[in-house]
Tab-separated table of C-alpha atoms in Angstrom:
chain	number	residue	atom	x	y	z
A	1	LYS	CA	261.079	123.938	88.579
A	2	PHE	CA	261.622	126.737	90.900
A	3	ASP	CA	259.328	128.110	93.442
A	4	PRO	CA	258.937	132.299	92.687
A	5	ASP	CA	261.296	133.017	95.972
A	6	SER	CA	263.802	130.976	95.308
A	7	ALA	CA	263.337	132.659	91.574
A	8	GLN	CA	263.662	136.190	92.413
A	9	ALA	CA	266.124	135.325	95.030
A	10	ALA	CA	268.693	133.459	91.919
A	11	VAL	CA	267.955	136.572	90.237
A	12	GLN	CA	269.049	139.049	92.160
A	13	ALA	CA	271.620	137.151	92.991
A	14	MET	CA	272.940	137.058	89.526
A	15	PHE	CA	271.793	140.850	89.190
A	16	GLU	CA	273.873	141.854	91.643
A	17	LEU	CA	276.675	140.442	90.534
A	18	ASP	CA	276.239	142.130	87.365
A	19	LEU	CA	275.746	139.267	85.591
A	20	LEU	CA	272.426	140.828	83.810
A	21	ASP	CA	274.545	142.952	82.556
A	22	ASP	CA	272.638	143.474	78.549
A	23	GLU	CA	275.618	146.378	77.889
A	24	ARG	CA	278.568	144.309	79.115
A	25	PHE	CA	278.235	141.082	76.900
A	26	ALA	CA	277.267	143.116	73.426
A	27	ARG	CA	280.311	145.022	74.217
A	28	HIS	CA	281.749	141.333	74.535
A	29	ARG	CA	280.128	140.089	71.335
A	30	GLU	CA	280.988	142.930	69.796
A	31	LYS	CA	285.014	142.555	69.657
A	32	TYR	CA	284.713	138.751	68.811
A	33	LEU	CA	282.495	139.676	66.292
A	34	ILE	CA	284.328	142.522	64.691
A	35	SER	CA	288.035	139.891	65.111
A	36	GLN	CA	286.105	137.200	63.014
A	37	LYS	CA	285.730	139.857	60.483
A	38	LYS	CA	281.847	141.218	60.445
A	39	SER	CA	280.864	144.516	58.847
A	40	LEU	CA	279.502	147.322	61.171
A	41	LEU	CA	275.936	146.136	59.731
A	42	GLN	CA	276.328	142.280	60.768
A	43	VAL	CA	277.415	143.517	63.635
A	44	ARG	CA	274.018	145.633	64.124
A	45	GLN	CA	272.390	142.517	63.140
A	46	LYS	CA	273.686	140.083	65.129
A	47	LEU	CA	273.718	142.238	68.521
A	48	SER	CA	269.981	143.013	67.338
A	49	ALA	CA	269.295	139.121	67.151
A	50	LEU	CA	270.698	138.386	70.243
A	51	GLY	CA	267.784	141.099	71.566
A	52	ILE	CA	270.542	144.061	73.076
A	53	SER	CA	268.311	147.007	73.181
A	54	ARG	CA	269.011	149.232	69.883
A	55	GLU	CA	269.968	152.317	72.313
A	56	ILE	CA	273.395	150.173	73.260
A	57	ILE	CA	274.008	149.097	69.367
A	58	TYR	CA	274.225	152.187	68.388
A	59	THR	CA	276.666	153.698	71.338
A	60	ILE	CA	279.142	150.609	70.523
A	61	ILE	CA	278.389	151.304	67.149
A	62	GLU	CA	279.202	155.672	66.575
A	63	GLU	CA	282.373	154.322	69.209
A	64	LEU	CA	283.693	151.528	66.840
A	65	GLN	CA	283.058	154.455	64.034
A	66	GLU	CA	284.979	157.602	66.169
A	67	GLN	CA	287.794	154.831	67.038
A	68	GLU	CA	287.508	154.998	63.386
A	69	HIS	CA	287.451	151.030	62.801
A	70	SER	CA	288.251	150.703	59.429
A	71	GLU	CA	286.148	148.852	57.159
A	72	GLN	CA	288.052	149.081	54.465
A	73	ASP	CA	290.900	147.166	57.180
A	74	THR	CA	288.700	144.904	57.883
A	75	LEU	CA	287.778	144.329	54.396
A	76	VAL	CA	291.688	143.921	53.198
A	77	GLN	CA	292.249	141.321	56.093
A	78	LEU	CA	289.302	139.531	55.086
A	79	ILE	CA	290.434	138.985	51.646
A	80	GLU	CA	293.991	138.198	52.707
A	81	LYS	CA	292.898	135.547	54.420
A	82	SER	CA	290.098	134.418	52.459
A	83	TYR	CA	289.888	135.843	49.593
A	84	ALA	CA	293.246	136.183	47.959
A	85	ARG	CA	292.802	132.583	46.202
A	86	LYS	CA	289.226	133.661	43.683
A	87	LEU	CA	290.813	137.062	42.768
A	88	GLU	CA	294.103	135.396	41.363
A	89	LYS	CA	291.966	133.645	38.948
A	90	GLY	CA	289.674	136.272	38.164
A	91	GLU	CA	286.955	135.959	40.535
A	92	THR	CA	286.574	139.076	41.481
A	93	GLU	CA	282.607	139.364	40.956
A	94	LYS	CA	282.656	136.679	42.822
A	95	VAL	CA	284.216	138.755	45.708
A	96	VAL	CA	282.743	141.250	45.573
A	97	GLY	CA	279.524	139.551	45.612
A	98	ALA	CA	280.118	137.702	48.275
A	99	LEU	CA	281.568	140.495	50.810
A	100	MET	CA	278.588	142.013	49.755
A	101	ARG	CA	276.748	139.434	51.559
A	102	ARG	CA	278.816	139.761	54.549
A	103	GLY	CA	277.169	143.312	54.797
A	104	PHE	CA	280.288	145.426	53.042
A	105	SER	CA	279.773	147.944	51.301
A	106	TYR	CA	280.250	148.334	47.139
A	107	ARG	CA	282.701	151.354	48.392
A	108	ASP	CA	284.386	150.258	50.955
A	109	ILE	CA	284.304	146.819	48.717
A	110	LYS	CA	285.828	148.307	46.033
A	111	ALA	CA	288.573	150.673	47.437
A	112	ALA	CA	289.341	147.631	49.565
A	113	LEU	CA	290.273	145.806	46.234
A	114	GLU	CA	292.114	148.372	44.823
A	115	GLU	CA	295.249	147.141	47.100
A	116	PHE	CA	295.891	144.208	44.803
A	117	ASP	CA	297.388	144.048	42.003
A	118	PHE	CA	296.240	141.014	39.934
A	119	GLU	CA	295.661	140.787	36.202
A	120	ASP	CA	291.440	141.865	35.898
A	121	GLU	CA	292.692	145.702	37.385
A	122	GLU	CA	290.998	147.132	34.131
A	123	GLN	CA	287.711	144.859	34.506
A	124	ASP	CA	284.159	146.196	35.629
A	125	TRP	CA	282.443	145.125	37.927
């Protein structure tokens, strides 16, 4: 609906106001996703789905790993918040499956579950 000159002026103004900064947007989104207890895999996938370049995503994920972002800490918090009741009921397999679908590795899930004291510890999951 706008003529090319007006569109160009609007885009230029957005650049000058720093409104079209993919890296800043990606970092903001990454912080939100981490606060929502998303796995690094999910963070990567969601940023990619938003059209963020692979280079920016790689940089952000690498920085998270350097900051020692612990998937296990995220898992423990997530289990405490959302899956503790299922563990108490002995539904460990369901919890493992749900967490794997959220992008966490089996190794990290197993390590996180070892921090919980529940009845079926001997169960081979």
